[in-house]
PDB file of C-alpha atoms and ligand atoms in Angstrom:
ATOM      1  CA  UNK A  88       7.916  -6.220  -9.007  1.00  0.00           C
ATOM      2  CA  UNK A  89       4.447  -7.878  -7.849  1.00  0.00           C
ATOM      3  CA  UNK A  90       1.795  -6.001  -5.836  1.00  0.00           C
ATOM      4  CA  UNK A  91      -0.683  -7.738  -4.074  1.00  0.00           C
ATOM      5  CA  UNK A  92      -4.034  -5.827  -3.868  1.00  0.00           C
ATOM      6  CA  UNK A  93      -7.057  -5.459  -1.143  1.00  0.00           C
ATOM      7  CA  UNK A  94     -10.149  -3.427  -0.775  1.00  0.00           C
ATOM      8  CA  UNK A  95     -12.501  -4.057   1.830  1.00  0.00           C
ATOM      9  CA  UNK A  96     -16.669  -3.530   0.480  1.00  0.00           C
ATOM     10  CA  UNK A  97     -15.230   0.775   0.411  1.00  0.00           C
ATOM     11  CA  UNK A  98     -12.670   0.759  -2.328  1.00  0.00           C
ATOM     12  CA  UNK A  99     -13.722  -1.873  -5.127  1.00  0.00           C
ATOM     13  CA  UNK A 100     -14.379   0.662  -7.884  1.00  0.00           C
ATOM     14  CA  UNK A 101     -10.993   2.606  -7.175  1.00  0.00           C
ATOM     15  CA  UNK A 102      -9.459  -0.646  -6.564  1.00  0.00           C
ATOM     16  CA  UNK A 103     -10.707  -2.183 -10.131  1.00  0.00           C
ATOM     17  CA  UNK A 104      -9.100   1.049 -11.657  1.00  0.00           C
ATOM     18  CA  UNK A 105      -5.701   0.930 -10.113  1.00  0.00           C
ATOM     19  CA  UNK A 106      -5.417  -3.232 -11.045  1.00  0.00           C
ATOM     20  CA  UNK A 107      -6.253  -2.005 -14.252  1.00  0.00           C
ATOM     21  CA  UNK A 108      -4.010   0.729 -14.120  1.00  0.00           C
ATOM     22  CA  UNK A 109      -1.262  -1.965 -12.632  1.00  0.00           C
ATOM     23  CA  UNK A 110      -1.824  -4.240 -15.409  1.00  0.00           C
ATOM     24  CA  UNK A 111      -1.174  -1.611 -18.494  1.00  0.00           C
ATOM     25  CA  UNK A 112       1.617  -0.940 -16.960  1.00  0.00           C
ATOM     26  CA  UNK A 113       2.793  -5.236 -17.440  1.00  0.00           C
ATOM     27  CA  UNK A 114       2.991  -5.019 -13.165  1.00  0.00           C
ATOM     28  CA  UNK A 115       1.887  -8.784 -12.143  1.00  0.00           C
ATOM     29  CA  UNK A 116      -1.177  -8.317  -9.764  1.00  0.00           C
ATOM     30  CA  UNK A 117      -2.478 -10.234  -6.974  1.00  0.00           C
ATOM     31  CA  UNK A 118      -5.840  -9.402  -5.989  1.00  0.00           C
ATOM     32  CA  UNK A 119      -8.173 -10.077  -3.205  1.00  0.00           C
ATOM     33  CA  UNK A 120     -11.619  -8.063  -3.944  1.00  0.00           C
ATOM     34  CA  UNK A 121     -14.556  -8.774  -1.438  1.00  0.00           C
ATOM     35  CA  UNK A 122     -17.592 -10.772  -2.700  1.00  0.00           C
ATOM     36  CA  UNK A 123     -19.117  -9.991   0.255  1.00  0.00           C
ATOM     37  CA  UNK A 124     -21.666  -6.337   0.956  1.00  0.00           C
ATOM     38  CA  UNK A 125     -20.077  -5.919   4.037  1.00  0.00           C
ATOM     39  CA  UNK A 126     -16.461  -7.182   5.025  1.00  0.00           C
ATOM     40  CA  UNK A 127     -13.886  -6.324   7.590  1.00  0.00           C
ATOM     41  CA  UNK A 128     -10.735  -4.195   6.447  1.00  0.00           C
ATOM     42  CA  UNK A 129      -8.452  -5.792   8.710  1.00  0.00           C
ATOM     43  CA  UNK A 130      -8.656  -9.439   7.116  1.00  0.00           C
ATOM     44  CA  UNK A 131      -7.977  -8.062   3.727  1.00  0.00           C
ATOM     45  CA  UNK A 132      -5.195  -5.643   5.368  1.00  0.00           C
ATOM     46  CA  UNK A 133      -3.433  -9.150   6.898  1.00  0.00           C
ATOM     47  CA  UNK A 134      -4.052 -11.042   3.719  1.00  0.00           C
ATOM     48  CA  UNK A 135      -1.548  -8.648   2.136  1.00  0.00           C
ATOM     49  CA  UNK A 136       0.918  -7.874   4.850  1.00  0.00           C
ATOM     50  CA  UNK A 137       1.600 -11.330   5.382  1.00  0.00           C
ATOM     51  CA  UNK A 138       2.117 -12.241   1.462  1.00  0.00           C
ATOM     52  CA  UNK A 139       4.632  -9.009   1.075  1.00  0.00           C
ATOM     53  CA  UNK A 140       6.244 -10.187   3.979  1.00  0.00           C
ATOM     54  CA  UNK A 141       6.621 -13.759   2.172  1.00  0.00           C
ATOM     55  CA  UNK A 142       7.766 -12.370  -1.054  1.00  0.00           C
ATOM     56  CA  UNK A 143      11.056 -10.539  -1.154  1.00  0.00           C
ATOM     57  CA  UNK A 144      10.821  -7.066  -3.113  1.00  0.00           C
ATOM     58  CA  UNK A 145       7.088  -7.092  -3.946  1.00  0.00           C
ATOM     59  CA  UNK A 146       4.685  -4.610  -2.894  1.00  0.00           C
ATOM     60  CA  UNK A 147       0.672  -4.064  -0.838  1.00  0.00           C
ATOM     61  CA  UNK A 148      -1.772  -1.872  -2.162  1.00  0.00           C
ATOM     62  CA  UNK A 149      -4.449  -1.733   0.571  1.00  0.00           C
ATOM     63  CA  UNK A 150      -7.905   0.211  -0.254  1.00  0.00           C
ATOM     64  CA  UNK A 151     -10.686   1.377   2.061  1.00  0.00           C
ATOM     65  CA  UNK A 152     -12.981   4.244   2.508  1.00  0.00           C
ATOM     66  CA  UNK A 153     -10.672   6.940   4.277  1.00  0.00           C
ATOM     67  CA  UNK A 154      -7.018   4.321   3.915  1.00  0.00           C
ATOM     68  CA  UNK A 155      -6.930   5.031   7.327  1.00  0.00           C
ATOM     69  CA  UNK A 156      -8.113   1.438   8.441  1.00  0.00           C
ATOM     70  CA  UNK A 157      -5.932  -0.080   6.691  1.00  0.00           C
ATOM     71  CA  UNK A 158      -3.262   2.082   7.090  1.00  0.00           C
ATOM     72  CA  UNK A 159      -3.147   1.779  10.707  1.00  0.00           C
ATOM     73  CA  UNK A 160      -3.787  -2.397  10.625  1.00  0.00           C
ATOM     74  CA  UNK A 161      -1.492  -3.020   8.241  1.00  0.00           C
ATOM     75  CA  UNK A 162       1.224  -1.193  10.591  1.00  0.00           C
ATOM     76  CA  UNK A 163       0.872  -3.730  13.191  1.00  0.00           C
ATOM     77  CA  UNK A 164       3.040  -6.591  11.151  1.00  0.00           C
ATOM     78  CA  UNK A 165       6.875  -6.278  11.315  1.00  0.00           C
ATOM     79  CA  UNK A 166       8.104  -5.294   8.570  1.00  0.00           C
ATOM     80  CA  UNK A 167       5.484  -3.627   7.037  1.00  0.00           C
ATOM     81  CA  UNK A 168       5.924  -0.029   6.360  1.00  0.00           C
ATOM     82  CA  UNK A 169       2.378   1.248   5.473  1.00  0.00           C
ATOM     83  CA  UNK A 170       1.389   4.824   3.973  1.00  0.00           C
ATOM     84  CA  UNK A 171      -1.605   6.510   3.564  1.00  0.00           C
ATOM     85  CA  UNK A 172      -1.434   8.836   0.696  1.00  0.00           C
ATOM     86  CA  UNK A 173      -3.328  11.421  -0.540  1.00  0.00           C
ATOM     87  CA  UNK A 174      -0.591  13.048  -3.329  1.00  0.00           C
ATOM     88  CA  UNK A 175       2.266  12.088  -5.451  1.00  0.00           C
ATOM     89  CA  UNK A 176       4.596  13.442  -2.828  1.00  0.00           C
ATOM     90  CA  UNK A 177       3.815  11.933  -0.120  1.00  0.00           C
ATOM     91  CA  UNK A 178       4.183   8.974  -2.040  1.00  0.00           C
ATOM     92  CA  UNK A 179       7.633   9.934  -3.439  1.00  0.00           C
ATOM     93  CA  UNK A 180       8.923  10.936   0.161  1.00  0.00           C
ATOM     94  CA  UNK A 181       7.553   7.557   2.099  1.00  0.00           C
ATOM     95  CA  UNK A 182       9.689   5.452  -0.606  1.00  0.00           C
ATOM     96  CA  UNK A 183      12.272   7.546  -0.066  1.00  0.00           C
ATOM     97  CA  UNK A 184      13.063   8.118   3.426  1.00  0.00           C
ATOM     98  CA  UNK A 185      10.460   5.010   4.395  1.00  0.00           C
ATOM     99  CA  UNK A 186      10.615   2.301   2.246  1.00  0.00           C
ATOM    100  CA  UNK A 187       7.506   1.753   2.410  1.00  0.00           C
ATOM    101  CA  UNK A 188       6.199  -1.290   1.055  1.00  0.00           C
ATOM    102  CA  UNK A 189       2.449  -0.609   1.449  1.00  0.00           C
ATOM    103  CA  UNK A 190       0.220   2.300   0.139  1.00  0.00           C
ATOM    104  CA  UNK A 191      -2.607   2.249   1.326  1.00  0.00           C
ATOM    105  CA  UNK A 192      -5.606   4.600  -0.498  1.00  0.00           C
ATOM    106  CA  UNK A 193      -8.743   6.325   0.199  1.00  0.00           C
ATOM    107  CA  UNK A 194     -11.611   5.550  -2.294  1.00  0.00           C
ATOM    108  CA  UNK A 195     -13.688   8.403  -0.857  1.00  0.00           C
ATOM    109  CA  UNK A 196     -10.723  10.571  -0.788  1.00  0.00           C
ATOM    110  CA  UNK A 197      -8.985  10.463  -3.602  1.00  0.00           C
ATOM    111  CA  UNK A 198     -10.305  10.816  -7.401  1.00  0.00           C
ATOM    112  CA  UNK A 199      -8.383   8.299 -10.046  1.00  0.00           C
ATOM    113  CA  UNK A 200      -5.976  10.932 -11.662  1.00  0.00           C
ATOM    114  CA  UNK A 201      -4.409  12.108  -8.136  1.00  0.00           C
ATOM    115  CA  UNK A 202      -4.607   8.168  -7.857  1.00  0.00           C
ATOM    116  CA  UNK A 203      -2.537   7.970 -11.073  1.00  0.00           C
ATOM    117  CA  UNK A 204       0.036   9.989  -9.883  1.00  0.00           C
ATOM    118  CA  UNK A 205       0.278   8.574  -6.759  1.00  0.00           C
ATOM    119  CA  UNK A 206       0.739   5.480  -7.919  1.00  0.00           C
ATOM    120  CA  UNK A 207       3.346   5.992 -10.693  1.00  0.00           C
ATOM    121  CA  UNK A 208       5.048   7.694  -7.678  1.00  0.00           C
ATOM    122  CA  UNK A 209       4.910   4.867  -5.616  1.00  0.00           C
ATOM    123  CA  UNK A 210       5.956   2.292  -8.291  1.00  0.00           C
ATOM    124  CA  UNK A 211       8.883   4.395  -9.155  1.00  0.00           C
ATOM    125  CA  UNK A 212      10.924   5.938  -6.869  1.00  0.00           C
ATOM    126  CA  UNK A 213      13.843   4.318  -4.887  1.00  0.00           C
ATOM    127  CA  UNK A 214      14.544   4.130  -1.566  1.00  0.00           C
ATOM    128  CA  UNK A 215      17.085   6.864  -0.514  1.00  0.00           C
ATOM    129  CA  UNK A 216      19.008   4.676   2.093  1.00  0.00           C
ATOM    130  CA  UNK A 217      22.016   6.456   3.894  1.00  0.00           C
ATOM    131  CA  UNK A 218      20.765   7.824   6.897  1.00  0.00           C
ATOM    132  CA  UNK A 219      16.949   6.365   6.763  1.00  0.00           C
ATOM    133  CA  UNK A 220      17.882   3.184   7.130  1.00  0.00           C
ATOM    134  CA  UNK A 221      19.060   3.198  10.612  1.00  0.00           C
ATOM    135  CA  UNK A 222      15.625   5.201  11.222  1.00  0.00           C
ATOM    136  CA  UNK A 223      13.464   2.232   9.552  1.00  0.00           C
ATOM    137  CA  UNK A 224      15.684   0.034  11.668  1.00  0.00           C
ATOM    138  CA  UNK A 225      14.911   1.743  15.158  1.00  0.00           C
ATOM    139  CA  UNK A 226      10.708   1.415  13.584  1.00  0.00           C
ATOM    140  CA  UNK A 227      11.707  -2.320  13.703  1.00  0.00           C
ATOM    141  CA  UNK A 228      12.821  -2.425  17.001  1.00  0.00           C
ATOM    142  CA  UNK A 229       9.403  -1.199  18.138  1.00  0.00           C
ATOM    143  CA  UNK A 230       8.143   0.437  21.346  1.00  0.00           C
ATOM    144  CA  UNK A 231       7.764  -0.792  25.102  1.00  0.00           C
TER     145      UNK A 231
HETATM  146  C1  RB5 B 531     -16.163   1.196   5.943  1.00  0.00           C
HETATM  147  O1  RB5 B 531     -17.373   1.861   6.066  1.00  0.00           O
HETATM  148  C2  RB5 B 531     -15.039   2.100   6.413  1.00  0.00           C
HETATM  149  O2  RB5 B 531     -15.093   2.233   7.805  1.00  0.00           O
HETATM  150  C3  RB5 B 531     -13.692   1.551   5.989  1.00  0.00           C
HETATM  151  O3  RB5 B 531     -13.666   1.356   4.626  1.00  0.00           O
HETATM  152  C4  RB5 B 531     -12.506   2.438   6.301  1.00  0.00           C
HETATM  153  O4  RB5 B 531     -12.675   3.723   5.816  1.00  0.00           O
HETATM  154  C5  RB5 B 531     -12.001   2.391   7.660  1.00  0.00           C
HETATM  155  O5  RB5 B 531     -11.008   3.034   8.026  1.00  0.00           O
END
């Protein structure tokens, strides 16, 4: 599976240590780190969505101060199914009855061993399927 990776200026230490993390672990990574002091979460929250969307089973990471930017931009593209996360089980429960196929995580938030877990939680559960799916499917279908 490949993740693709974004911070905005918020989230590039904990973002360093989870492509780290991703790359011990032999995940390919695609990263987009700001060079800037001072850059806008949703451009690095689209650059993401739209390569998930173009790559068939991969994964986002998005990063910001609180996740809840980029939580709630990333949301906005069909198909995307982002989570903000804040423990291993929520990350366990939005793969399972969500598929979803974006964390997104708080650098000011979260320290790098609830990170850890969340991550390995993320990476490795399954989606449950069954009755979810037709849920997920009615999130497709959107609101008025
Ligand atoms: C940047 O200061 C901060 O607003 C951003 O990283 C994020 O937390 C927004 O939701």
């Amino acid at each position: 599976m490949k993740v693709y990776l974004a911070t905005d200026h918020a989230g590039i230490r904990l973002a360093d240590m989870v492509k780290d993390f991703l790359l011990k672990r032999g995940i390919e990574v695609e990263s987009f780190l700001p060079q800037e002091a001072k850059v806008d979460y949703p451009d690095y929250a689209q650059k993401i969505c739209k390569c998930v969307l173009n790559d068939e089973g991969s994964r986002g990471i998005l990063i910001c101060g609180t996740g809840i930017g980029m939580s709630i931009s990333a949301n906005r593209f069909k198909g995307i199914r982002a989570a903000l996360c804040t423990d291993a089980y929520m990350a366990k429960m939005t793969r399972m009855h969500n598929d979803a196929n974006v964390l997104c995580l708080g650098e000011r938030l979260s320290g790098f061993g609830v990170v850890e877990s969340i991550l390995e939680a993320f990476l490795d559960t399954e989606f449950e399927g069954e009755r979810h799916l037709s849920r997920i499917q009615k999130i497709e279908l959107g609101g008025c």
